[in-house]
CSV table of C-alpha atoms and ligand atoms in Angstrom, one decimal:
chain,number,residue,atom,x,y,z
A,87,UNK,CA,3.4,-40.6,-6.7
A,88,UNK,CA,6.6,-41.4,-4.7
A,89,UNK,CA,7.7,-39.3,-1.5
A,90,UNK,CA,9.3,-35.7,-2.8
A,91,UNK,CA,12.6,-35.7,-1.3
A,92,UNK,CA,13.4,-32.2,0.1
A,93,UNK,CA,15.9,-31.1,-2.2
A,94,UNK,CA,13.4,-31.6,-5.1
A,95,UNK,CA,10.7,-29.5,-3.3
A,96,UNK,CA,11.7,-26.0,-4.3
A,97,UNK,CA,11.9,-27.2,-7.9
A,98,UNK,CA,8.1,-28.7,-8.1
A,99,UNK,CA,6.9,-25.6,-6.4
A,100,UNK,CA,8.6,-23.6,-8.9
A,101,UNK,CA,7.3,-25.8,-11.8
A,102,UNK,CA,3.7,-25.7,-10.7
A,103,UNK,CA,3.9,-22.0,-10.1
A,104,UNK,CA,4.9,-21.5,-13.5
A,105,UNK,CA,2.6,-23.9,-14.6
A,106,UNK,CA,-0.5,-21.8,-13.4
A,107,UNK,CA,0.7,-19.4,-15.8
A,108,UNK,CA,-1.1,-16.0,-15.5
A,109,UNK,CA,1.9,-14.1,-13.9
A,110,UNK,CA,2.8,-10.6,-14.8
A,111,UNK,CA,6.1,-9.2,-15.4
A,112,UNK,CA,8.0,-7.3,-12.9
A,113,UNK,CA,7.7,-4.3,-15.2
A,114,UNK,CA,4.1,-4.6,-15.3
A,115,UNK,CA,3.5,-4.9,-11.5
A,116,UNK,CA,5.7,-2.0,-10.9
A,117,UNK,CA,2.9,0.2,-12.7
A,118,UNK,CA,0.7,-0.5,-9.6
A,119,UNK,CA,1.2,1.8,-6.3
A,120,UNK,CA,1.5,-1.5,-4.5
A,121,UNK,CA,3.8,-1.6,-1.5
A,122,UNK,CA,5.3,-4.7,0.4
A,123,UNK,CA,5.5,-4.4,4.2
A,124,UNK,CA,8.8,-5.3,5.8
A,125,UNK,CA,6.7,-7.1,8.6
A,126,UNK,CA,4.7,-9.4,6.2
A,127,UNK,CA,7.9,-10.9,4.6
A,128,UNK,CA,9.6,-11.3,8.0
A,129,UNK,CA,6.6,-13.2,9.9
A,130,UNK,CA,8.0,-16.2,11.0
A,131,UNK,CA,4.6,-17.8,11.7
A,132,UNK,CA,4.4,-17.1,15.5
A,133,UNK,CA,1.3,-16.7,17.5
A,134,UNK,CA,0.3,-17.1,21.1
A,135,UNK,CA,-0.5,-20.9,20.1
A,136,UNK,CA,1.7,-20.9,17.3
A,137,UNK,CA,5.6,-21.3,17.3
A,138,UNK,CA,7.6,-19.9,14.3
A,139,UNK,CA,8.0,-22.1,11.3
A,140,UNK,CA,10.1,-20.0,8.9
A,141,UNK,CA,13.7,-18.1,9.7
A,142,UNK,CA,14.3,-14.5,10.3
A,143,UNK,CA,14.6,-12.5,7.3
A,144,UNK,CA,16.2,-9.0,7.3
A,145,UNK,CA,15.5,-5.8,5.1
A,146,UNK,CA,18.3,-6.4,2.6
A,147,UNK,CA,16.7,-9.8,1.4
A,148,UNK,CA,13.3,-8.4,1.4
A,149,UNK,CA,14.3,-5.1,-0.6
A,150,UNK,CA,16.2,-7.1,-3.0
A,151,UNK,CA,13.2,-9.8,-3.4
A,152,UNK,CA,10.5,-6.7,-3.9
A,153,UNK,CA,12.9,-5.6,-6.4
A,154,UNK,CA,13.1,-8.8,-8.5
A,155,UNK,CA,9.4,-9.5,-8.3
A,156,UNK,CA,8.4,-6.0,-9.3
A,157,UNK,CA,6.9,-4.7,-5.9
A,158,UNK,CA,7.8,-1.1,-6.4
A,159,UNK,CA,7.3,0.0,-2.8
A,160,UNK,CA,8.3,-0.7,0.8
A,161,UNK,CA,7.1,-0.2,4.2
A,162,UNK,CA,8.0,-0.7,7.6
A,163,UNK,CA,7.7,-0.2,11.4
A,164,UNK,CA,10.3,1.5,13.3
A,165,UNK,CA,11.4,-1.5,15.3
A,166,UNK,CA,11.0,-4.1,12.3
A,167,UNK,CA,14.4,-2.5,11.3
A,168,UNK,CA,15.8,-0.9,14.2
A,169,UNK,CA,16.1,-2.6,17.5
A,170,UNK,CA,13.9,-1.0,20.1
A,171,UNK,CA,17.1,0.2,22.2
A,172,UNK,CA,18.7,1.8,19.4
A,173,UNK,CA,15.6,3.8,18.3
A,174,UNK,CA,16.8,7.5,18.0
A,175,UNK,CA,20.7,6.8,18.3
A,176,UNK,CA,23.4,7.0,15.8
A,177,UNK,CA,22.9,3.2,14.9
A,178,UNK,CA,19.6,4.2,14.1
A,179,UNK,CA,20.7,6.3,11.3
A,180,UNK,CA,23.4,3.9,10.2
A,181,UNK,CA,20.9,1.3,9.9
A,182,UNK,CA,18.5,3.7,7.8
A,183,UNK,CA,21.7,4.8,5.8
A,184,UNK,CA,21.7,1.0,4.6
A,185,UNK,CA,18.0,0.7,4.0
A,186,UNK,CA,18.2,3.8,1.7
A,187,UNK,CA,21.4,2.0,0.0
A,188,UNK,CA,19.3,-1.0,-0.6
A,189,UNK,CA,16.4,0.5,-1.6
A,190,UNK,CA,18.6,2.4,-4.2
A,191,UNK,CA,20.2,-0.7,-5.6
A,192,UNK,CA,17.0,-2.7,-6.1
A,193,UNK,CA,14.8,0.4,-7.6
A,194,UNK,CA,12.4,0.2,-4.6
A,195,UNK,CA,11.3,3.0,-2.9
A,196,UNK,CA,10.0,3.3,0.7
A,197,UNK,CA,6.4,4.5,0.6
A,198,UNK,CA,5.1,4.4,4.3
A,199,UNK,CA,6.9,4.5,8.0
A,200,UNK,CA,4.9,3.4,10.9
A,201,UNK,CA,5.5,3.2,14.8
A,202,UNK,CA,5.3,0.0,16.9
A,203,UNK,CA,2.9,1.0,19.5
A,204,UNK,CA,1.8,-2.4,20.3
A,205,UNK,CA,4.3,-5.1,20.7
A,206,UNK,CA,7.0,-3.9,23.3
A,207,UNK,CA,6.2,-3.7,27.0
A,208,UNK,CA,6.4,-0.6,27.3
A,209,UNK,CA,3.0,-0.1,25.6
A,210,UNK,CA,1.3,-2.8,28.3
A,211,UNK,CA,-1.1,0.2,29.3
A,212,UNK,CA,-1.0,1.7,25.4
A,213,UNK,CA,0.7,4.4,24.0
A,214,UNK,CA,-1.5,6.8,25.9
A,215,UNK,CA,-1.0,5.3,29.3
A,216,UNK,CA,-1.6,7.3,32.7
A,217,UNK,CA,2.1,7.7,33.3
A,218,UNK,CA,3.4,10.8,31.4
A,219,UNK,CA,6.9,9.1,31.0
A,220,UNK,CA,5.0,6.4,28.7
A,221,UNK,CA,3.5,9.4,26.7
A,222,UNK,CA,6.5,11.3,26.4
A,223,UNK,CA,8.2,8.3,25.1
A,224,UNK,CA,5.1,7.6,22.5
A,225,UNK,CA,5.7,11.3,21.3
A,226,UNK,CA,9.4,10.7,21.0
A,227,UNK,CA,8.8,7.6,19.0
A,228,UNK,CA,6.2,8.9,16.6
A,229,UNK,CA,8.2,11.9,15.9
A,230,UNK,CA,11.4,10.0,15.2
A,231,UNK,CA,9.3,7.9,12.6
A,232,UNK,CA,8.4,11.1,10.8
A,233,UNK,CA,12.2,11.6,11.0
A,234,UNK,CA,12.8,8.5,9.7
A,235,UNK,CA,9.9,8.7,7.0
A,236,UNK,CA,11.7,11.9,5.6
A,237,UNK,CA,14.8,10.3,5.7
A,238,UNK,CA,13.7,7.3,3.4
A,239,UNK,CA,11.4,9.4,1.1
A,240,UNK,CA,7.9,8.0,2.5
A,241,UNK,CA,5.0,10.0,1.7
A,242,UNK,CA,3.0,8.1,4.3
A,243,UNK,CA,3.1,7.4,8.2
A,244,UNK,CA,0.7,5.0,9.6
A,245,UNK,CA,-0.7,4.7,13.1
A,246,UNK,CA,-2.3,1.3,14.3
A,247,UNK,CA,-2.8,1.9,18.2
A,248,UNK,CA,-3.2,-1.6,18.8
A,249,UNK,CA,-2.9,-1.5,22.6
A,250,UNK,CA,-5.1,1.5,22.7
A,251,UNK,CA,-7.8,-0.3,25.0
A,252,UNK,CA,-7.8,-2.4,27.9
A,253,UNK,CA,-8.4,-6.1,29.5
A,254,UNK,CA,-10.1,-5.2,32.5
A,255,UNK,CA,-12.8,-2.4,33.1
A,256,UNK,CA,-12.9,0.7,35.1
A,257,UNK,CA,-9.3,1.8,35.3
A,258,UNK,CA,-8.9,3.3,31.9
A,259,UNK,CA,-11.3,6.5,31.2
A,260,UNK,CA,-11.8,6.5,27.8
A,261,UNK,CA,-12.3,10.4,27.1
A,262,UNK,CA,-9.2,11.0,28.7
A,263,UNK,CA,-7.1,8.3,27.0
A,264,UNK,CA,-8.5,9.7,23.5
A,265,UNK,CA,-7.2,13.2,24.4
A,266,UNK,CA,-3.6,11.7,25.3
A,267,UNK,CA,-3.9,9.8,22.4
A,268,UNK,CA,-4.4,13.1,20.3
A,269,UNK,CA,-1.5,14.7,21.9
A,270,UNK,CA,0.7,11.9,20.4
A,271,UNK,CA,-0.7,12.5,16.9
A,272,UNK,CA,-0.6,16.2,17.5
A,273,UNK,CA,3.2,16.2,18.3
A,274,UNK,CA,3.7,14.1,15.1
A,275,UNK,CA,2.1,16.4,12.8
A,276,UNK,CA,3.7,19.6,14.7
A,277,UNK,CA,7.1,18.0,14.2
A,278,UNK,CA,6.4,16.8,10.5
A,279,UNK,CA,5.4,20.4,9.4
A,280,UNK,CA,8.5,21.8,10.9
A,281,UNK,CA,11.1,18.9,9.4
A,282,UNK,CA,9.0,19.2,5.9
A,283,UNK,CA,9.8,23.0,6.0
A,284,UNK,CA,13.4,22.6,6.5
A,285,UNK,CA,14.0,19.5,4.0
A,286,UNK,CA,11.7,21.1,1.5
A,287,UNK,CA,9.6,18.2,1.2
A,288,UNK,CA,5.9,17.7,1.6
A,289,UNK,CA,4.3,16.9,4.8
A,290,UNK,CA,3.3,13.2,5.1
A,291,UNK,CA,-0.2,12.0,4.9
A,292,UNK,CA,-0.8,10.7,8.5
A,293,UNK,CA,-3.1,7.6,8.6
A,294,UNK,CA,-5.0,5.9,11.4
A,295,UNK,CA,-5.7,2.5,10.9
A,296,UNK,CA,-8.3,0.6,13.2
A,297,UNK,CA,-8.8,-2.9,14.2
A,298,UNK,CA,-12.1,-4.0,15.8
A,299,UNK,CA,-10.4,-6.8,18.2
A,300,UNK,CA,-6.9,-7.8,19.5
A,301,UNK,CA,-4.5,-7.3,20.6
A,302,UNK,CA,-6.6,-5.6,23.5
A,303,UNK,CA,-10.0,-7.1,24.7
A,304,UNK,CA,-11.6,-4.1,24.3
A,305,UNK,CA,-10.5,-1.3,21.9
A,306,UNK,CA,-11.1,2.5,22.2
A,307,UNK,CA,-10.7,3.2,18.4
A,308,UNK,CA,-12.3,-0.2,17.1
A,309,UNK,CA,-13.5,1.0,13.5
A,310,UNK,CA,-12.6,3.1,10.5
A,311,UNK,CA,-15.8,5.1,11.6
A,312,UNK,CA,-14.8,5.5,15.1
A,313,UNK,CA,-11.1,6.6,13.5
A,314,UNK,CA,-13.4,9.6,11.3
A,315,UNK,CA,-15.3,10.5,14.1
A,316,UNK,CA,-12.0,10.8,16.2
A,317,UNK,CA,-10.2,12.9,13.6
A,318,UNK,CA,-13.3,15.2,13.4
A,319,UNK,CA,-13.9,15.2,17.2
A,320,UNK,CA,-11.9,18.4,17.8
A,321,UNK,CA,-8.9,16.9,19.5
A,322,UNK,CA,-6.6,16.9,16.6
A,323,UNK,CA,-4.8,20.2,15.8
A,324,UNK,CA,-4.2,19.7,12.3
A,325,UNK,CA,-7.2,17.3,11.2
A,326,UNK,CA,-6.2,17.9,7.4
A,327,UNK,CA,-3.1,16.0,7.7
A,328,UNK,CA,-4.9,13.3,9.2
A,329,UNK,CA,-6.8,10.3,7.5
A,330,UNK,CA,-7.3,6.8,7.1
A,331,UNK,CA,-5.3,3.6,6.6
A,332,UNK,CA,-8.5,1.4,6.5
A,333,UNK,CA,-7.4,-2.5,6.1
A,334,UNK,CA,-9.8,-5.0,4.6
A,335,UNK,CA,-10.1,-7.5,7.0
A,336,UNK,CA,-10.1,-5.2,10.0
A,337,UNK,CA,-13.4,-4.1,8.5
A,338,UNK,CA,-14.8,-7.5,7.8
A,339,UNK,CA,-13.8,-8.8,10.9
A,340,UNK,CA,-16.3,-6.7,12.9
A,341,UNK,CA,-18.7,-7.6,10.6
A,342,UNK,CA,-18.6,-4.6,8.1
A,343,UNK,CA,-19.1,-4.5,4.5
A,344,UNK,CA,-15.6,-3.3,3.6
A,345,UNK,CA,-17.0,-1.9,0.4
A,346,UNK,CA,-19.2,0.7,2.6
A,347,UNK,CA,-16.6,1.5,5.3
A,348,UNK,CA,-14.4,2.4,2.2
A,349,UNK,CA,-17.5,4.5,0.8
A,350,UNK,CA,-17.7,6.1,4.2
A,351,UNK,CA,-14.2,7.3,4.2
A,352,UNK,CA,-14.3,8.7,0.6
A,353,UNK,CA,-17.1,10.8,1.3
A,354,UNK,CA,-15.0,12.1,3.7
A,355,UNK,CA,-11.9,12.7,1.8
A,356,UNK,CA,-10.1,10.5,4.2
A,357,UNK,CA,-9.1,7.5,2.5
A,358,UNK,CA,-5.5,7.9,2.3
A,359,UNK,CA,-3.9,4.5,2.3
A,360,UNK,CA,-5.3,1.0,2.1
A,361,UNK,CA,-4.1,-2.2,3.5
A,362,UNK,CA,-5.2,-5.2,1.4
A,363,UNK,CA,-5.8,-8.9,2.4
A,364,UNK,CA,-8.5,-11.1,3.2
A,365,UNK,CA,-10.2,-13.3,5.6
A,366,UNK,CA,-13.5,-14.0,7.6
A,367,UNK,CA,-16.0,-12.2,9.3
A,368,UNK,CA,-16.0,-12.3,13.2
A,369,UNK,CA,-12.7,-14.1,13.2
A,370,UNK,CA,-9.4,-13.2,14.8
A,371,UNK,CA,-7.1,-11.2,12.5
A,372,UNK,CA,-6.0,-14.2,10.1
A,373,UNK,CA,-4.6,-11.7,7.5
A,374,UNK,CA,-4.9,-14.1,4.4
A,375,UNK,CA,-3.7,-12.7,1.0
A,376,UNK,CA,-6.0,-10.5,-1.0
A,377,UNK,CA,-8.3,-12.5,-3.0
A,378,UNK,CA,-8.2,-15.8,-1.6
A,379,UNK,CA,-11.5,-15.8,0.4
A,380,UNK,CA,-13.9,-13.2,-1.0
A,381,UNK,CA,-12.8,-12.6,-4.6
A,382,UNK,CA,-16.1,-11.3,-5.6
A,383,UNK,CA,-16.2,-8.6,-2.9
A,384,UNK,CA,-12.5,-7.8,-3.8
A,385,UNK,CA,-13.8,-6.8,-7.3
A,386,UNK,CA,-16.8,-4.7,-5.9
A,387,UNK,CA,-14.3,-3.1,-3.5
A,388,UNK,CA,-11.8,-2.3,-6.5
A,389,UNK,CA,-14.8,-1.0,-8.7
A,390,UNK,CA,-15.8,1.4,-6.0
A,391,UNK,CA,-12.2,2.5,-5.7
A,392,UNK,CA,-11.6,3.0,-9.5
A,393,UNK,CA,-15.1,4.9,-9.7
A,394,UNK,CA,-13.5,7.5,-7.1
A,395,UNK,CA,-10.0,7.5,-8.6
A,396,UNK,CA,-8.3,6.3,-5.4
A,397,UNK,CA,-4.5,6.6,-6.4
A,398,UNK,CA,-3.2,5.6,-2.9
A,399,UNK,CA,-1.1,2.9,-2.1
A,400,UNK,CA,-2.4,-0.7,-1.9
A,401,UNK,CA,-0.4,-2.2,0.9
A,402,UNK,CA,-0.1,-5.9,1.0
A,403,UNK,CA,-0.7,-6.3,5.0
A,404,UNK,CA,-1.2,-10.1,5.1
A,405,UNK,CA,0.7,-13.1,6.4
A,406,UNK,CA,2.2,-15.7,4.3
A,407,UNK,CA,0.4,-18.8,6.0
A,408,UNK,CA,2.7,-21.1,8.6
A,409,UNK,CA,2.6,-23.6,6.0
A,410,UNK,CA,4.5,-21.6,3.5
A,411,UNK,CA,8.5,-22.0,3.7
A,412,UNK,CA,11.0,-19.2,3.6
A,413,UNK,CA,11.4,-20.0,0.0
A,414,UNK,CA,7.8,-20.1,-0.6
A,415,UNK,CA,7.1,-16.5,0.8
A,416,UNK,CA,9.0,-15.2,-2.0
A,417,UNK,CA,8.3,-17.7,-4.8
A,418,UNK,CA,4.6,-18.0,-4.3
A,419,UNK,CA,3.0,-16.1,-1.7
A,420,UNK,CA,4.0,-12.4,-2.7
A,421,UNK,CA,4.3,-12.8,-6.4
A,422,UNK,CA,0.6,-14.5,-6.6
A,423,UNK,CA,-0.9,-11.8,-4.1
A,424,UNK,CA,0.3,-9.2,-6.7
A,425,UNK,CA,-1.0,-10.8,-9.4
A,426,UNK,CA,-4.3,-11.6,-8.0
A,427,UNK,CA,-4.5,-8.0,-7.1
A,428,UNK,CA,-3.6,-6.8,-10.4
A,429,UNK,CA,-6.0,-9.1,-12.1
A,430,UNK,CA,-8.9,-7.8,-9.7
A,431,UNK,CA,-8.0,-4.2,-10.5
A,432,UNK,CA,-8.1,-4.9,-14.2
A,433,UNK,CA,-11.1,-6.7,-14.0
A,434,UNK,CA,-12.6,-3.7,-12.0
A,435,UNK,CA,-11.9,-1.8,-15.0
A,436,UNK,CA,-13.9,-4.0,-17.4
A,437,UNK,CA,-16.6,-3.7,-14.9
A,438,UNK,CA,-16.8,0.1,-15.2
A,439,UNK,CA,-17.0,-0.3,-19.2
A,440,UNK,CA,-19.1,-3.2,-19.3
A,441,UNK,CA,-22.2,-2.6,-21.8
A,442,UNK,CA,-24.5,-4.6,-19.5
A,443,UNK,CA,-23.7,-3.3,-16.1
A,444,UNK,CA,-23.3,0.3,-17.7
A,445,UNK,CA,-27.0,-0.2,-19.4
A,446,UNK,CA,-28.4,-1.7,-16.4
A,447,UNK,CA,-27.2,1.0,-13.9
A,448,UNK,CA,-28.1,4.1,-16.4
A,449,UNK,CA,-31.6,2.1,-16.7
A,450,UNK,CA,-31.8,1.9,-13.1
A,451,UNK,CA,-31.1,5.7,-12.3
A,452,UNK,CA,-33.3,6.9,-15.1
A,453,UNK,CA,-36.5,5.2,-13.6
A,454,UNK,CA,-39.7,4.0,-14.7
A,455,UNK,CA,-41.1,7.6,-14.6
A,456,UNK,CA,-44.4,8.9,-13.2
A,457,UNK,CA,-46.9,11.3,-14.0
A,458,UNK,CA,-47.8,12.2,-10.0
A,459,UNK,CA,-44.6,12.4,-7.8
A,460,UNK,CA,-46.8,11.7,-5.1
A,461,UNK,CA,-48.7,8.6,-6.2
A,462,UNK,CA,-47.0,5.9,-4.4
A,463,UNK,CA,-48.5,3.1,-6.0
A,464,UNK,CA,-47.7,4.3,-9.4
A,465,UNK,CA,-43.9,5.0,-8.4
A,466,UNK,CA,-43.6,1.3,-7.0
A,467,UNK,CA,-45.2,-0.1,-10.1
A,468,UNK,CA,-43.0,2.3,-12.4
A,469,UNK,CA,-39.8,0.6,-11.2
A,470,UNK,CA,-41.2,-2.9,-10.5
A,471,UNK,CA,-39.7,-4.8,-13.3
A,472,UNK,CA,-36.4,-2.5,-13.4
A,473,UNK,CA,-35.5,-3.6,-10.0
A,474,UNK,CA,-34.9,-7.0,-11.3
A,475,UNK,CA,-31.5,-5.7,-12.6
A,476,UNK,CA,-30.0,-5.5,-9.2
A,477,UNK,CA,-29.7,-9.4,-9.2
A,478,UNK,CA,-28.7,-9.3,-13.1
A,479,UNK,CA,-26.0,-6.8,-12.2
A,480,UNK,CA,-24.7,-9.3,-9.5
A,481,UNK,CA,-24.9,-12.1,-11.8
A,482,UNK,CA,-23.0,-10.2,-14.3
A,483,UNK,CA,-20.2,-9.6,-12.0
A,484,UNK,CA,-19.7,-12.9,-11.2
A,485,UNK,CA,-19.6,-13.9,-15.0
A,486,UNK,CA,-16.8,-11.2,-15.1
A,487,UNK,CA,-15.1,-12.4,-12.2
A,488,UNK,CA,-14.7,-16.1,-13.6
A,489,UNK,CA,-14.5,-15.2,-17.3
A,490,UNK,CA,-18.3,-16.0,-18.4
A,491,UNK,CA,-18.7,-13.0,-19.8
A,492,UNK,CA,-16.3,-13.9,-22.4
A,493,UNK,CA,-18.3,-17.1,-23.3
A,494,UNK,CA,-16.7,-19.6,-21.1
A,495,UNK,CA,-19.4,-22.3,-20.1
A,496,UNK,CA,-19.2,-25.6,-18.4
A,497,UNK,CA,-20.9,-28.6,-20.0
A,498,UNK,CA,-21.4,-32.3,-19.5
B,218,3MF,C1,-2.4,-5.4,12.4
B,218,3MF,C2,-2.0,-4.6,11.5
B,218,3MF,C3,-0.4,-3.7,11.4
B,218,3MF,C4,-0.7,-2.4,11.1
B,218,3MF,C5,0.8,-1.8,10.9
B,218,3MF,C6,0.7,-0.3,10.2
B,218,3MF,C7,1.4,-5.3,11.8
B,218,3MF,O1,-3.2,-6.2,12.5
B,218,3MF,O2,-2.6,-4.5,10.6
B,218,3MF,O3,0.4,-4.6,10.9
B,218,3MF,O4,-1.1,-2.5,9.7
B,218,3MF,O5,1.0,-1.6,12.3
B,218,3MF,O6,1.0,0.6,11.0
B,219,MG,MG1,-2.8,-3.7,8.7
B,220,MG,MG1,-4.5,-7.3,10.0
């Protein structure tokens, strides 16, 4: 193949993307509660050891692209769209008005807002720092985000307290810090109750997001389970308003089975919102797009969520790789992520009605049957052949994932 000149590269990407087939129409994509974060599309590829590889992109372009692709919802941090210095000022409300206009013009809704409490120097010692002025500022920021959320018509507020932790031990007293962090959330919920009442809108669902490592060395609330304990600790004034926004990769990072972490949130009635992406165990937060690393695990996750009628958002919190261009972000990265999600979701529906999975699961739940409920040998024997179904079900799930259940085989 001859070198591909720059002016032919986008056409090549588009031709190969189209040749991939299997994409859904924007109308179909809009039927799912999928949201696209401002920060995901605007990510320029920078990191501690990485210079940016992409140009800046503003909310006008992102919202327009969401409309074209068929991503029905948009999410944002306060400072993704408002310069930190302008937070709470008239300039903020001008920006918010132009966001509302862009949303309306492109048929996109804002589903979630979140406060940046990890990037700016003011959060060096976390939003629950010792200095009262930092904590007052944190309250101002989360309350302000609630206001923006209501103005943009959002239903959810998310909190990822990235800097709630430390690098060096001893200076931070964990119980005190957690109490201070709860104070900020209590302020946000109190303000929400008032604002919602004034506006005649429902209160927001306040969702905590955990991450086990990064950007602090030690994290005070590293997992969704830790967040659940925090919600039920008695420190929150309105625990009924607060739930979780688990992120698939954040659970995988510490070695959890994400599906089991989600199950624990479900039994507490706290699975409010879900950040979807992919990556590897025990690595940093690589934020790869959904289904590119662990599609079988993802299928299983969605089987669980369908079984429990989860109807919250699926937020595409991943980072297009640094090797993807500005053009590629919208031409390939987002549409393909949405389409893999839809495919996995629909496959999960097939799993729940699959005759083999259904019969095998029912047989396992029925058991072999014994005469004497205390006869341990008889219990073991009664189920010993039946339990082979565990492996058969796992094989069946693989078949469904690759389409083999429809007769596809490979021959030489
Ligand atoms: C970091 C994250 C965050 C949160 C966001 C939501 C930048 O790993 O996942 O994204 O999702 O702050 O509030
Ligand atoms: Mg996230
Ligand atoms: Mg992440």
